[in-house]
XYZ file of C-alpha atoms in Angstrom:
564
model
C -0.147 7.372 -28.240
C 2.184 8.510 -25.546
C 1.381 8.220 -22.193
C 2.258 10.650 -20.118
C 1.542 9.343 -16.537
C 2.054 10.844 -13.037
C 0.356 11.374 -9.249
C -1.637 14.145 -8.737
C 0.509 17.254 -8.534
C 3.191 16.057 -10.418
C 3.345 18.699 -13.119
C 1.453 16.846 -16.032
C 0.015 20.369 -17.005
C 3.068 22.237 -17.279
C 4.517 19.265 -19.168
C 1.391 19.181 -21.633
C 1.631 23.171 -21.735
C 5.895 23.163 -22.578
C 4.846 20.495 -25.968
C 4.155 21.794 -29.145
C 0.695 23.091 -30.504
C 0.420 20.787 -33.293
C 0.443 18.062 -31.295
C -2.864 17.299 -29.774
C -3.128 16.476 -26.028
C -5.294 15.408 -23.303
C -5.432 16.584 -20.177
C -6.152 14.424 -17.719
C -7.894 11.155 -17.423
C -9.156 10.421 -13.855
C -11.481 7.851 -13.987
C -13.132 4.814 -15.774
C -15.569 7.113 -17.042
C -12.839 10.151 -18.559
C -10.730 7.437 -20.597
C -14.619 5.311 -21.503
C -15.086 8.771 -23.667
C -11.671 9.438 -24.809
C -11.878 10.310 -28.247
C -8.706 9.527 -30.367
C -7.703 11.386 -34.086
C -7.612 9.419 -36.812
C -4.037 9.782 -37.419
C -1.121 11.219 -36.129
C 0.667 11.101 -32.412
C -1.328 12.641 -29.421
C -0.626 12.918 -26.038
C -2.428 11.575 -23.315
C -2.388 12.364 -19.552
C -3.272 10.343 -16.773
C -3.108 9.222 -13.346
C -2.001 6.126 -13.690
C -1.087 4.098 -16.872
C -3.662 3.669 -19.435
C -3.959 -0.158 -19.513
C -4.558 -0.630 -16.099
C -7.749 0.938 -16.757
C -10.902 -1.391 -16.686
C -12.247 0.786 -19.675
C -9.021 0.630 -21.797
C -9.222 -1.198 -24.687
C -6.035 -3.016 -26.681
C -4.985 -1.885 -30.077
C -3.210 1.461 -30.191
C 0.757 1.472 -29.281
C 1.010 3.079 -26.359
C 4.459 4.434 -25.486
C 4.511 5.317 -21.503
C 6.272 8.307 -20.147
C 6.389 8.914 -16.682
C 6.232 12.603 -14.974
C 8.469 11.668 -12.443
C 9.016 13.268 -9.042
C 10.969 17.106 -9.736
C 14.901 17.190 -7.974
C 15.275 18.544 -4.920
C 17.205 21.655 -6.977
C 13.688 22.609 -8.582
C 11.463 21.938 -5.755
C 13.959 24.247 -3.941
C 13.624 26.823 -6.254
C 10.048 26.879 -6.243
C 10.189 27.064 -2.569
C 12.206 29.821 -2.785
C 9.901 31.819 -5.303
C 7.043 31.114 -2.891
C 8.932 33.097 0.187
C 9.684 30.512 2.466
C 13.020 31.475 3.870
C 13.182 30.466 7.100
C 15.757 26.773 6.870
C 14.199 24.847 9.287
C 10.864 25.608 7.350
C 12.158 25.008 3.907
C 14.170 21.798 4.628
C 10.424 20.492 6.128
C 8.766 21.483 2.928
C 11.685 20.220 0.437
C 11.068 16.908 2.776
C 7.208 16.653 2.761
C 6.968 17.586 -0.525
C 9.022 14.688 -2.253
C 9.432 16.277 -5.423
C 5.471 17.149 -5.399
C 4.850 20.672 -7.061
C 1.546 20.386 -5.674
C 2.397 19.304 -1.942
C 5.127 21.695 -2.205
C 2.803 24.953 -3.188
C 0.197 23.800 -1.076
C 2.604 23.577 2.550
C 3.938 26.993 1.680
C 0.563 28.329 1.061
C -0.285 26.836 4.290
C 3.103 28.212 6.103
C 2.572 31.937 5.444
C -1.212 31.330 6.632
C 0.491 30.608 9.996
C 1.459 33.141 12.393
C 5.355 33.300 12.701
C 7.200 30.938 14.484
C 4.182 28.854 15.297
C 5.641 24.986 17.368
C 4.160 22.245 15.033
C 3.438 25.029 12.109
C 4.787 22.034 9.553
C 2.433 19.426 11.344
C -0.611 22.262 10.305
C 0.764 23.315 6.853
C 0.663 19.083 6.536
C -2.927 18.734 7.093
C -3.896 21.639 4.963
C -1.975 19.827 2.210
C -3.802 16.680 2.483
C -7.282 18.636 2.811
C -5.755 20.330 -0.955
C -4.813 16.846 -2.253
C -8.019 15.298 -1.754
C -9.513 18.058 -3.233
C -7.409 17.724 -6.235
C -8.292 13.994 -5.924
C -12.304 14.820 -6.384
C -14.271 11.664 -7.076
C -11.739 9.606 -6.326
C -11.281 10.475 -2.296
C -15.051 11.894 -2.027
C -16.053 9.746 0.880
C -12.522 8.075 1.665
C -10.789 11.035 3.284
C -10.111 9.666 6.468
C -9.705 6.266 5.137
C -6.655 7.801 3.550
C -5.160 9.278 6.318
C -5.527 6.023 8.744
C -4.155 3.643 5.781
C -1.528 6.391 5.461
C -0.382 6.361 9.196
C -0.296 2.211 9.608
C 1.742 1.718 6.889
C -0.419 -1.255 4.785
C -3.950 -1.860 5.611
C -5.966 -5.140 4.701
C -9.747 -5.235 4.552
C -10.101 -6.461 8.206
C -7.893 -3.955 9.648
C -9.778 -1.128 8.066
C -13.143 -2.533 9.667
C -11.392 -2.433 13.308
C -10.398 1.109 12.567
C -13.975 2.069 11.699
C -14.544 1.668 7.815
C -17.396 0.252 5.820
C -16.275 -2.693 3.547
C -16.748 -1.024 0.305
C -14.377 1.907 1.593
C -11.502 -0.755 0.779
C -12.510 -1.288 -2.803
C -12.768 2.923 -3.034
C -9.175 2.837 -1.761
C -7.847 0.308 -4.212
C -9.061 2.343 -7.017
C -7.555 5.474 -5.869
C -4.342 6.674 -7.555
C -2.281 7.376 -4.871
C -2.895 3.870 -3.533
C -0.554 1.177 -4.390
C -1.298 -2.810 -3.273
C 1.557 -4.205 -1.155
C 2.452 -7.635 0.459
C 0.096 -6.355 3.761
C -2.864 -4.851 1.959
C -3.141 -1.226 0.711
C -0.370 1.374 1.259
C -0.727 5.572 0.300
C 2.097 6.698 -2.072
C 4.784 8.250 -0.941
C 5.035 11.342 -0.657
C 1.431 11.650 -0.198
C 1.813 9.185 3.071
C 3.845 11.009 4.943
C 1.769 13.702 4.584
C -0.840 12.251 5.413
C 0.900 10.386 8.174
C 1.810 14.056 10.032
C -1.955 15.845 8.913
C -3.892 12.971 11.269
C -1.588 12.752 13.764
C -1.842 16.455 14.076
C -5.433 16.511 13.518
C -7.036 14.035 15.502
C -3.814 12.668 17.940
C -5.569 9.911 19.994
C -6.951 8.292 16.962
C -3.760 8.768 15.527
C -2.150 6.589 17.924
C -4.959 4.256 18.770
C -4.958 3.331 14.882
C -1.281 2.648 14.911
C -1.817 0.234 18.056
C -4.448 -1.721 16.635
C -2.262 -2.037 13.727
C 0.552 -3.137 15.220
C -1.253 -5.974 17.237
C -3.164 -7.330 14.014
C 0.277 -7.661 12.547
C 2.130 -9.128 15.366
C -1.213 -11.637 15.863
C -0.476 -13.070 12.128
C 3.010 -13.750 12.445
C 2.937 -16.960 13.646
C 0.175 -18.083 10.334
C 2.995 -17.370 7.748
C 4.869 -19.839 6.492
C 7.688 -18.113 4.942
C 10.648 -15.896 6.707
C 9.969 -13.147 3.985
C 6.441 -13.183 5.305
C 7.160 -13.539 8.821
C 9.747 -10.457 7.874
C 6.897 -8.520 6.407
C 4.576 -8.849 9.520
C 7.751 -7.583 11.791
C 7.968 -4.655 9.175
C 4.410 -3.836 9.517
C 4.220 -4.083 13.012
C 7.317 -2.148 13.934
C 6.527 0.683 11.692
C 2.999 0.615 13.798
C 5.275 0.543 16.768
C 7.986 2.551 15.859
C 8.674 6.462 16.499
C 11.108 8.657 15.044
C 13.586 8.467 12.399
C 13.875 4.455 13.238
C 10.249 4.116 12.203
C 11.056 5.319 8.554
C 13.666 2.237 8.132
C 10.359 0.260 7.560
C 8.110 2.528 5.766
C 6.133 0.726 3.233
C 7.703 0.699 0.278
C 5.560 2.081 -2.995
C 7.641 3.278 -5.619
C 9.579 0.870 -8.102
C 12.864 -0.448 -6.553
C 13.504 -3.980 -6.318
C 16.637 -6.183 -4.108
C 18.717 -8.405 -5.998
C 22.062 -10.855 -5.654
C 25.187 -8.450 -7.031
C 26.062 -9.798 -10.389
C 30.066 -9.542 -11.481
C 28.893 -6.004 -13.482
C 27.501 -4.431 -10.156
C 31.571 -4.436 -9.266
C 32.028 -0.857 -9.531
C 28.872 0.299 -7.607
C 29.471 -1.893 -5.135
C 33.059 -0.286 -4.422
C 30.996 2.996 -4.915
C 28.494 2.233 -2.046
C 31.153 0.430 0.300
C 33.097 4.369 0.019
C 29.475 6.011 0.405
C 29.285 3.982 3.349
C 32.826 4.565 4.907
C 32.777 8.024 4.269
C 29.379 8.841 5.635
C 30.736 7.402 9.054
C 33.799 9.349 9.175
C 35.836 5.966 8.311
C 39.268 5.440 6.769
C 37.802 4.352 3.332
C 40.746 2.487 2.492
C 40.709 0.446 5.558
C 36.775 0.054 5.268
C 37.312 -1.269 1.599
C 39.738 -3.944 3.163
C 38.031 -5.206 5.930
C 34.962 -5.406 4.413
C 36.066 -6.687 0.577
C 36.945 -9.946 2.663
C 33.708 -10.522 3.723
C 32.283 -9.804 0.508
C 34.854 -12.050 -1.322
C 34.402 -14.628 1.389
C 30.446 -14.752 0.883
C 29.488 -13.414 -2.509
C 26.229 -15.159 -2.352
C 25.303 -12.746 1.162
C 26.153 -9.513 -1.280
C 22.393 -7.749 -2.487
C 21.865 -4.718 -4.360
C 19.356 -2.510 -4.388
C 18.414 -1.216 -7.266
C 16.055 1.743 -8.996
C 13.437 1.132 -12.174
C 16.558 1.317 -14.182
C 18.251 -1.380 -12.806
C 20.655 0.989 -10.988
C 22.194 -0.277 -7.507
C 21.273 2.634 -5.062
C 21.894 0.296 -1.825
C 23.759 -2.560 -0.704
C 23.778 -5.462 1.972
C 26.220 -7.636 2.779
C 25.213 -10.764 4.960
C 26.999 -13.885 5.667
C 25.199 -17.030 7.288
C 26.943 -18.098 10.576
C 28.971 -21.553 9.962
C 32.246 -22.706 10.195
C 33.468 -21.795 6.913
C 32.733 -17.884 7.901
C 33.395 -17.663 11.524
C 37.136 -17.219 10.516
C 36.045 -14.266 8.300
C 34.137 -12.685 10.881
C 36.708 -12.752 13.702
C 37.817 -9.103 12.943
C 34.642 -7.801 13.196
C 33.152 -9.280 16.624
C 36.675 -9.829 18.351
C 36.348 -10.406 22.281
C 32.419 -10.667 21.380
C 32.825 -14.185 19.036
C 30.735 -15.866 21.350
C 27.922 -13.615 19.823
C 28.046 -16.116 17.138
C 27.643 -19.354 18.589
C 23.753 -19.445 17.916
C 24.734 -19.354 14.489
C 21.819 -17.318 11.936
C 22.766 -14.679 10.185
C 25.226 -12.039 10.350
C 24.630 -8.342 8.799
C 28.125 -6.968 8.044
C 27.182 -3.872 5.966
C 23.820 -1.827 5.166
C 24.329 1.183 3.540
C 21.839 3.655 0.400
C 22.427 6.787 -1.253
C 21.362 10.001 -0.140
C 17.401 10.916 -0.362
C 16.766 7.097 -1.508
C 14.209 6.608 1.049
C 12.732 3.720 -1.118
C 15.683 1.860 -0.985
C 16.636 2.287 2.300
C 13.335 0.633 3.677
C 13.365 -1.874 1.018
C 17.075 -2.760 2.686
C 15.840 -2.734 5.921
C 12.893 -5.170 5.111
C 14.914 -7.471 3.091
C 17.829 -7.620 5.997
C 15.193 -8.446 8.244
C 13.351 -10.992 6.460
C 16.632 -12.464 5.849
C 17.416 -12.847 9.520
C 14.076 -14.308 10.112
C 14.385 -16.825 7.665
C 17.557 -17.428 9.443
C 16.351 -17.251 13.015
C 18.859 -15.143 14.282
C 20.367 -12.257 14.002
C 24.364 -10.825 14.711
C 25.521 -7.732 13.563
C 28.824 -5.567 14.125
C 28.453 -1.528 13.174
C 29.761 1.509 13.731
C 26.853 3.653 12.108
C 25.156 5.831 15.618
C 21.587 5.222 13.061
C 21.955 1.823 12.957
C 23.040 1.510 16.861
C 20.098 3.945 17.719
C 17.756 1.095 15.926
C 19.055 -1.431 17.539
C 19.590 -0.354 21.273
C 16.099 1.288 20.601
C 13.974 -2.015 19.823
C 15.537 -3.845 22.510
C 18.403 -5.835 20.629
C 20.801 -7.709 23.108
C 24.076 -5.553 23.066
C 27.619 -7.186 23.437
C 29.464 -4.372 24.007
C 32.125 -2.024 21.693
C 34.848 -3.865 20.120
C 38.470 -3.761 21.254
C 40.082 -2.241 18.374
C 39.068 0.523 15.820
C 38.908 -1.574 12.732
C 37.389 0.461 10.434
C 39.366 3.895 11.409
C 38.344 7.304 12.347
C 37.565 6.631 15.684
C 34.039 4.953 15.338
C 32.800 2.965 17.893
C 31.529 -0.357 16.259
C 29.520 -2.327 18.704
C 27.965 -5.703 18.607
C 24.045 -6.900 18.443
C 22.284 -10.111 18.385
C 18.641 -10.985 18.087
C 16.553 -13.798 18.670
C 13.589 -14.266 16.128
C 12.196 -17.074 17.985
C 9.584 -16.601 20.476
C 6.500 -18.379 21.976
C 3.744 -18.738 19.365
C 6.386 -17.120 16.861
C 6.064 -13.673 18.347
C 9.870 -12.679 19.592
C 8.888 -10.949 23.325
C 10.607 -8.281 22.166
C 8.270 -7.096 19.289
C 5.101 -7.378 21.726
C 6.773 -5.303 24.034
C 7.742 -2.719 21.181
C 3.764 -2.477 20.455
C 2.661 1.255 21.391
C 0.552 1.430 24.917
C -3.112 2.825 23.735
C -3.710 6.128 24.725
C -4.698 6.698 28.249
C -8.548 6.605 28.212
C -10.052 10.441 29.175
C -13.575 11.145 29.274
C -15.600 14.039 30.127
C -17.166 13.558 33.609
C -20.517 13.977 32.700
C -22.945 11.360 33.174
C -25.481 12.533 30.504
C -23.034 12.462 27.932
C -21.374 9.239 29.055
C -24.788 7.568 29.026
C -25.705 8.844 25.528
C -22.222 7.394 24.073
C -22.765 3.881 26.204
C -26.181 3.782 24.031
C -24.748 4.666 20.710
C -22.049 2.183 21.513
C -24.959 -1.028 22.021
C -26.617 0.147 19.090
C -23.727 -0.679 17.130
C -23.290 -3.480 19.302
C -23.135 -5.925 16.229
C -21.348 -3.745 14.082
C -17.393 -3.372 14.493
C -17.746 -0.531 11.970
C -19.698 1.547 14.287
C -18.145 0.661 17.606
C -14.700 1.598 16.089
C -16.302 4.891 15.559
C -17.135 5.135 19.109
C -16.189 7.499 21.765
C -15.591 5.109 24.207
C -12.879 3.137 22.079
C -9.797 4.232 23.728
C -11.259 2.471 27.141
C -11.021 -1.061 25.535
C -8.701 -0.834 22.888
C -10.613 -2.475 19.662
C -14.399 -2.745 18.627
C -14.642 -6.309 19.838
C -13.127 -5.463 22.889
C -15.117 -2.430 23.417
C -18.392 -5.377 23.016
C -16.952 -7.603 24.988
C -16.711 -5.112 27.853
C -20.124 -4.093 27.303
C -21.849 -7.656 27.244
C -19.678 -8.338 30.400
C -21.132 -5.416 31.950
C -24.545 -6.277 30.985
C -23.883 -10.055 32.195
C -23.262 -8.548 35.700
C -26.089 -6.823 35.785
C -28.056 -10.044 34.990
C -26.261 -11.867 38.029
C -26.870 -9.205 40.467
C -29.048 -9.632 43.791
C -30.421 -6.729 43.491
C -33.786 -6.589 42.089
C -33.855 -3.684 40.236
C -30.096 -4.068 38.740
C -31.160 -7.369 37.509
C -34.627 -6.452 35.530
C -31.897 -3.243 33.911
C -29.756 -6.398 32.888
C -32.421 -8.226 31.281
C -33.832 -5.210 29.387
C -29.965 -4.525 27.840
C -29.335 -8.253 27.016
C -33.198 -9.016 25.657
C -32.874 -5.659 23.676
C -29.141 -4.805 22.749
C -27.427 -8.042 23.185
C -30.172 -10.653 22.147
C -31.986 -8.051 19.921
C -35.356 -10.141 20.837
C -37.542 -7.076 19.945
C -38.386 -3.143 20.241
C -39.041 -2.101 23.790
C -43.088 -1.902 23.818
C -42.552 -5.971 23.215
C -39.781 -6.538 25.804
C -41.904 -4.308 28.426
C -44.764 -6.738 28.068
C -42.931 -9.598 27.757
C -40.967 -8.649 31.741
C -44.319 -7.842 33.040
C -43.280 -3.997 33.153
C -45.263 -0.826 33.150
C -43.557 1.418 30.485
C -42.697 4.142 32.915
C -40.978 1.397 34.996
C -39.337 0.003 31.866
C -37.657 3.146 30.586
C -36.656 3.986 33.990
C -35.062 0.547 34.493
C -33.257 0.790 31.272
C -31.916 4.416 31.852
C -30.646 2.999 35.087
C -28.723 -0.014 33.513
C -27.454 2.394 31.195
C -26.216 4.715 34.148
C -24.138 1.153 36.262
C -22.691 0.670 32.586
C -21.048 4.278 32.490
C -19.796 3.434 36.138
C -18.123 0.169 34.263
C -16.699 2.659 31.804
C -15.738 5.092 34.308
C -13.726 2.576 36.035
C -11.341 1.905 33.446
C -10.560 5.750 32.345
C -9.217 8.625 33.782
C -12.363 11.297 33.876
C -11.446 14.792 33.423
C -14.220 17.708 34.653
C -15.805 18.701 31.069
């Protein structure tokens, strides 16, 4: 049996419709239930299509060799072509598509569909043509996103999503089971991550669609990372938390450094036959920054030399190095190295950890690059400390952009061609082992805005204590943006209700016991609480429409009410 395996969109069909007749094929197998009542010939090859590879398939059973092929993601070239066939001319447009698409025939067709749907030079016409892709892709998806579509999106735009993140952003437990199962879901060190390219995409459709969830999802993400870094024991973990919590935090092309990563590259040492890609990236690297290469190789073979053991590769499912790090821990034995590269700005090093002397990936390897970027900085975790000399603007644009302690430009132009290398260093120590510098990096929640109607406010305040108890519903709520989280939202609600409890006025009091006794203490329906406070039911109901009315005021207070 061969395998032929691939996402959704990734040209299985047209692979399966290119073979030859005699050869019998299947086309495609979704679910438990497709490959349960697969059929196979009694003899002979065949050809069998799927989502994802056939043993990982609770229904697949052991016994038939199974040779996997892979319908990997189509070159830029074709997907170009393609885009080209479909009319989309204009370059700024095409670029977007060639980038959103990610080698996805589908996600490519579907964003130009989208685009000439659009009126002509439409602002954000990309951010549109993304959410009508995703709305296509979980079509294509059927059974297996029926009921998870927003789920997709919000695990999509934190990065990785665990089971108790999910609840705060307003999903029933099972919906993380229907995730895992999903083929465009991959498990990572944080949780559950969408595949690239299908994240992104799904990244830009929700924060297009639905913009203040958008960003209050990211926020709650980023604090329910930074809150678990000090429980890990490990600097890779530690690192992994940072990741997740600066990509929550993050905005613009810095953010991507730390994308999750969910395709098949792995970080190793360099080994003595990585030689020759090594020099290959360390010319990548000089050239893309407009450096003498020959003085670049120089300066920086010393270092590598010096500290073999600080040289990692990155490398592709073949093994392939497609990035490289070079690091060097801060110690006696490699200060002497290092003078050339920090000059007047040695004393940069006297905290010792780790220093980061070269970070460099090949073009459209975006895989690589944030698998880099998360090893380098669970590396200088582990270390404690971070010092770094570089003349790359993207690298100086991360740093001077999450708040890393600059030392100023060196003296002399040691790599060539002008470049100005400057010098970083960052503290990973902090009070409870959160550096101050992360929680300040965490996004501000939007700025509450609600309508400035009372009847509507008072009908969301009651939705929000039915769900009182349930952080699935209150996440769900209107009213989230005011307090941030669902058990915030309930704790400003049961403090508002408290109040009313401890006021001296009579009536505000008797509206404070009818909330606690029946949203709070849930003692009973309201026919039973009414007797039980000696109330007529007309007084009752208007007693508990007026609590109801001093808990929007509560609300109120903390927003900024617009006129509906």
């Amino acid at each position: 049996m061969i395998n032929l395996t691939g996402p959704v969109g990734s040209g299985k069909s047209a692979i399966l419709a290119e073979l030859a007749t005699g050869v019998p094929v299947v086309d495609d197998i979704r679910s438990e239930d497709d490959l349960a009542r697969l059929a196979l010939p009694a003899g002979g090859p065949v050809v069998v299509a799927s989502r994802r590879p056939l043993p990982s398939y609770r229904a697949w059973r052991p016994g038939v060799e199974v040779i996997p092929v892979e319908a990997g993601p189509w070159p830029d070239e074709e997907i170009g072509l393609l885009v080209d066939r479909l009319g989309i001319t204009h370059p700024h447009l095409r670029d977007g598509v060639l980038r959103l698409a990610g080698g996805n025939v589908l996600l490519a067709s579907a964003l130009c569909r989208a685009l000439h749907a659009a009126p002509g030079g439409v602002p954000g016409a990309l951010d549109a043509a993304a959410d009508a892709a995703a709305r296509e892709v979980c079509e294509r998806l059927g059974d297996e996103a029926a009921g998870i579509e927003r789920a997709l999106l919000l695990v999509a735009a934190v990065g990785q999503c665990d089971a108790e993140l999910l609840t705060q952003l307003g999903e029933d437990g099972p919906v993380f089971g229907r995730l895992r199962a999903c083929s465009v879901v991959v498990p990572g060190a944080l949780g559950l991550a969408v595949a690239e390219p299908f994240r992104t995409v799904f990244d830009q459709a929700l924060r297009w669609r639905t913009p203040v969830a958008y960003r209050s999802a990211r926020t709650l993400a980023a604090a329910h990372h930074t809150r678990l870094i000090p429980a890990e024991h490990s600097g890779a973990a530690r690192g992994d938390r940072m990741a997740g919590s600066l990509f929550a935090s993050l905005d613009g092309p810095v953010r991507r450094l730390f994308s999750p990563v969910t395709t098949p590259v792995h970080v190793r040492p360099a080994r003595a036959d990585d030689a020759s890609d090594v020099g290959r990236l360390v010319r990548v690297w000089a050239e893309r920054g407009g450096m003498d290469v020959r003085r670049s190789e120089r300066l920086l073979g010393s270092v590598l030399h010096a500290v073999p053991e600080g040289v990692y590769v990155v490398c592709d499912r073949e093994d392939r190095p497609v990035g490289l790090s070079s690091t060097a821990p801060i110690r006696d034995a490699t200060v002497a190295v290092l003078e050339p590269l920090l000059q007047q700005h040695a004393d940069a090093a006297s905290g010792g950890g780790l220093f980061i002397g070269l970070a460099v990936y090949e073009e459209r390897q975006e895989a690589a690059r944030s698998a880099l970027f998360r090893h380098l900085l669970s590396s200088a975790v582990g270390r404690g400390r971070l010092v770094t000399s570089t003349p790359s603007p993207e690298y100086q644009a991360l740093y001077e952009h999450v708040g890393v302690r600059a030392h100023g430009q060196l003296r002399h132009d040691v790599y060539g061609g002008g470049s100005a290398c400057r010098v970083y260093s960052q503290d990973f120590a902090g009070e409870g082992g959160v550096p101050p510098w992360l929680e300040r990096l965490r996004p501000p929640a939007p700025a509450p805005v609600l309508p400035d109607d009372a009847a509507w406010l008072s009908r969301r305040i009651r939705e929000a204590l039915d769900g009182l108890h349930r952080p699935q519903l209150l996440a769900c709520s209107p009213l989230l943006p005011v307090a941030g989280d669902p058990a915030a939202l309930r704790e400003l609600l049961e403090s508002g209700v408290q109040h009313l409890l401890k006021s001296t006025v009579t009536t505000e009091a008797e509206a404070g016991r009818i909330l606690s006794q029946y949203y709070v203490e849930r003692c009973g329906g309201h026919e039973f609480i009414a007797l039980r406070l000696h109330l007529s039911r007309a007084t009752y109901f208007r007693r508990l429409n007026q609590g109801l009315a001093l808990l929007a005021t509560v609300v109120l207070s903390r927003c900024r009410p617009v006129t509906s």
